[in-house]
mmCIF file of C-alpha atoms in Angstrom:
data_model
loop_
_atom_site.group_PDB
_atom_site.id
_atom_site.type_symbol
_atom_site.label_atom_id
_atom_site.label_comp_id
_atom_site.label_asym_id
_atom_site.label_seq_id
_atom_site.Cartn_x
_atom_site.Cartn_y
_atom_site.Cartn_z
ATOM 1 C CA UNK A 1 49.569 -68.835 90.707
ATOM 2 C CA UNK A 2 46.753 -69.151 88.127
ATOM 3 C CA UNK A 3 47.864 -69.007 84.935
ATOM 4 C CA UNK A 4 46.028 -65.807 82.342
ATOM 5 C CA UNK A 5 44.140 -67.608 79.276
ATOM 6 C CA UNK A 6 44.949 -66.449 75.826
ATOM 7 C CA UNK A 7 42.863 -63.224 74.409
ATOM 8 C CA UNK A 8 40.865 -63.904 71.768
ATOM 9 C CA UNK A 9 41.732 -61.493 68.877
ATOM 10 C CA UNK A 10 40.123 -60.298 65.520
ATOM 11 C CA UNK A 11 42.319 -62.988 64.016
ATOM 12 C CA UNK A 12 41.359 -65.882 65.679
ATOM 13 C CA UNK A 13 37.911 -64.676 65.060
ATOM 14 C CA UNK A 14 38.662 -64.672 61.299
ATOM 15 C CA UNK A 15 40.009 -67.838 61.138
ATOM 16 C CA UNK A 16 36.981 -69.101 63.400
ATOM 17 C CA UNK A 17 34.907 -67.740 61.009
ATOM 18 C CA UNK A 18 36.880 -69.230 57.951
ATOM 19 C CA UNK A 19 36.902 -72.618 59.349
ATOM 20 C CA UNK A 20 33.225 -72.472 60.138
ATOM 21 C CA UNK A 21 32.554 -71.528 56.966
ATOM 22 C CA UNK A 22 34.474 -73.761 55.269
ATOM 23 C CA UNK A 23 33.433 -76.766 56.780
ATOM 24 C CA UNK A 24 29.811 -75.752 55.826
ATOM 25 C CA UNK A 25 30.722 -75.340 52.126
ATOM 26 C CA UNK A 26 32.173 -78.597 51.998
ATOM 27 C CA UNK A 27 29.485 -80.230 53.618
ATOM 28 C CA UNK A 28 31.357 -81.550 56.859
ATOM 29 C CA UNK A 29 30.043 -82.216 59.575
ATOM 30 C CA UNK A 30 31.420 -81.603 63.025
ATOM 31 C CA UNK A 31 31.889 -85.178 63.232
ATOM 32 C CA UNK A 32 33.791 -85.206 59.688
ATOM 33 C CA UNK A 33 36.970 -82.677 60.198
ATOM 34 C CA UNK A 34 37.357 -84.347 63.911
ATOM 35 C CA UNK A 35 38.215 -87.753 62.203
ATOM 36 C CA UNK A 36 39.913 -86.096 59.511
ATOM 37 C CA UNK A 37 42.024 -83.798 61.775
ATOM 38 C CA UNK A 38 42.402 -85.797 64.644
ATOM 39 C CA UNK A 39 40.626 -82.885 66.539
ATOM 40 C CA UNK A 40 37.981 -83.386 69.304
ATOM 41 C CA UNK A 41 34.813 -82.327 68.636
ATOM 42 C CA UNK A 42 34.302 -80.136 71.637
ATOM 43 C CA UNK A 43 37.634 -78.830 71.044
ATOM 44 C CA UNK A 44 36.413 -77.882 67.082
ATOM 45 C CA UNK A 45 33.320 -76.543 68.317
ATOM 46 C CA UNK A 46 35.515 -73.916 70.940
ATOM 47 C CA UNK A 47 37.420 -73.112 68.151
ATOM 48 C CA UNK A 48 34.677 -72.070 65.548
ATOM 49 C CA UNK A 49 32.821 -70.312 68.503
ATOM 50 C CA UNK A 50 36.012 -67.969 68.870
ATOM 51 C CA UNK A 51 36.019 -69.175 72.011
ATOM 52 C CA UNK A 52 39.684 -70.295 72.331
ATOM 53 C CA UNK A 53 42.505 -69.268 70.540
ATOM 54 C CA UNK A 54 43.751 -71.913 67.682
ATOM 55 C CA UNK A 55 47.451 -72.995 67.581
ATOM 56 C CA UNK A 56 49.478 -73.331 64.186
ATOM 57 C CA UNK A 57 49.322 -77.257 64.519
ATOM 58 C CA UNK A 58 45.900 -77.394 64.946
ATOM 59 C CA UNK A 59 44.961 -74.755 62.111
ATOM 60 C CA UNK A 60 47.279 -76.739 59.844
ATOM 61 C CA UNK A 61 45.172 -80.342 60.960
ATOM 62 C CA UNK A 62 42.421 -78.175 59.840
ATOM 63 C CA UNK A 63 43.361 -77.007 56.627
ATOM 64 C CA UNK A 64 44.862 -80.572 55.900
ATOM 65 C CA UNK A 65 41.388 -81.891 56.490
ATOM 66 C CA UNK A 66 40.217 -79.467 54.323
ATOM 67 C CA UNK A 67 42.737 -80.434 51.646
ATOM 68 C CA UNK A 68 43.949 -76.713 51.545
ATOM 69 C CA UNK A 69 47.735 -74.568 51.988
ATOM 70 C CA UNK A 70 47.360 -73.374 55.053
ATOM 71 C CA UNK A 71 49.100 -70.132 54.211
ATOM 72 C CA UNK A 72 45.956 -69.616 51.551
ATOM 73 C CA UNK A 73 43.528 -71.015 53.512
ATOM 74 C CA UNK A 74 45.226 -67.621 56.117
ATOM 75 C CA UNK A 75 45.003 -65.421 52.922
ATOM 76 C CA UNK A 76 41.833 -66.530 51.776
ATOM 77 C CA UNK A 77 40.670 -65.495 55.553
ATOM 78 C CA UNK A 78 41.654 -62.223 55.372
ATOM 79 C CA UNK A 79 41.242 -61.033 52.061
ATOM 80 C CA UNK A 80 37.441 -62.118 52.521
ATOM 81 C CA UNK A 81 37.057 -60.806 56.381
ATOM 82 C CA UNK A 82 34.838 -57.908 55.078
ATOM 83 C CA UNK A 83 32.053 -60.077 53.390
ATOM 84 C CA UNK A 84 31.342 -61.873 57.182
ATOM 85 C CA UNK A 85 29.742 -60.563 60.565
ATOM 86 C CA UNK A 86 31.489 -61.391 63.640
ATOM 87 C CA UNK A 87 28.572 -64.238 64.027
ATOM 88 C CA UNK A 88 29.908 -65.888 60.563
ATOM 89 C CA UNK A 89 26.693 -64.627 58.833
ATOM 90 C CA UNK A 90 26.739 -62.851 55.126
ATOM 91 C CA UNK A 91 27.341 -59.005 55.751
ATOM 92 C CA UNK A 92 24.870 -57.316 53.882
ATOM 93 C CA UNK A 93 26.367 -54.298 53.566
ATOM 94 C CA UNK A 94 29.944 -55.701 51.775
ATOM 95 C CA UNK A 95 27.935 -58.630 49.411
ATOM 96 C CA UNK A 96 26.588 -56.181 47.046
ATOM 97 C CA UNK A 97 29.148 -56.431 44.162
ATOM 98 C CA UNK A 98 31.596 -58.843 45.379
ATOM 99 C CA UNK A 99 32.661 -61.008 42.352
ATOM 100 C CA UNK A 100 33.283 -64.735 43.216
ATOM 101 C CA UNK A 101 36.584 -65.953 42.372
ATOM 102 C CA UNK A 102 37.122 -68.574 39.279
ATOM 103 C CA UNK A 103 38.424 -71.307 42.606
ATOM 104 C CA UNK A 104 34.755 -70.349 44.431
ATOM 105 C CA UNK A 105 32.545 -70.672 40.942
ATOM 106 C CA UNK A 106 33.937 -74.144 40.870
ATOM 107 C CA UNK A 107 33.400 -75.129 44.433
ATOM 108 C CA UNK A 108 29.507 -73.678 43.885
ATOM 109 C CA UNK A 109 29.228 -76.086 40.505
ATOM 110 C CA UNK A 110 30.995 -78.828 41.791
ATOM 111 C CA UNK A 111 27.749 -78.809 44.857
ATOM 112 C CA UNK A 112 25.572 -78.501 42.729
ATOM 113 C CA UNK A 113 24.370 -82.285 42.737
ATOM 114 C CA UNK A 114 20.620 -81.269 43.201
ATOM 115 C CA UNK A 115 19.829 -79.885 39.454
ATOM 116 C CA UNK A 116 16.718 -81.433 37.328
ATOM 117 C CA UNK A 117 19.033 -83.378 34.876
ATOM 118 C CA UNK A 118 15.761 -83.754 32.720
#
């Protein structure tokens, strides 16, 4: 008896997208959140994709990684789902207007390493 694989649903898509987007703004590599979360690679690269469902102890390996509460990290996924496309890409129709909160202004300055100092 084979056994049925687990749907992918618009939530595991909006983590996937959350993580992916994440690890980008942090600068991690692939590489980096598998040593920090103990996490194959291939198995973080599934995940991202949407292409298998996440379980609670590997989205909280994730968000550990991360140094984030998963619960926010979960919140922060949601109440942002609107501002991505179901490829993880900017929705251009939802960025117009969206005010960054004080938590993302800091993340932006904090990378911002690159500036002419003078």
């Amino acid at each position: 008896m084979a056994t049925n694989p687990r749907r992918i649903g618009e939530s595991t898509r909006l983590i996937a997208t959350a993580i992916r987007m994440t690890r980008a703004a942090k600068r991690m590599t692939q590489e980096d959140l598998s040593s920090r979360s103990g996490i194959p690679v291939p198995t973080l690269s599934k995940i991202e994709k949407a292409l298998t469902a996440i379980d609670v102890d590997q989205l909280d390996r994730i968000t550990q990684a991360f140094g984030q509460d998963m619960g926010d990290f979960v919140r922060r996924a949601y109440s942002t789902a609107e501002l991505y496309q179901a490829d993880g890409s900017l929705n251009p129709a939802q960025v117009t207007g969206y005010a960054l909160s004080d938590e993302e202004m800091r993340e932006l300055n904090s990378d911002d390493d690159t500036s002419d100092k003078g």
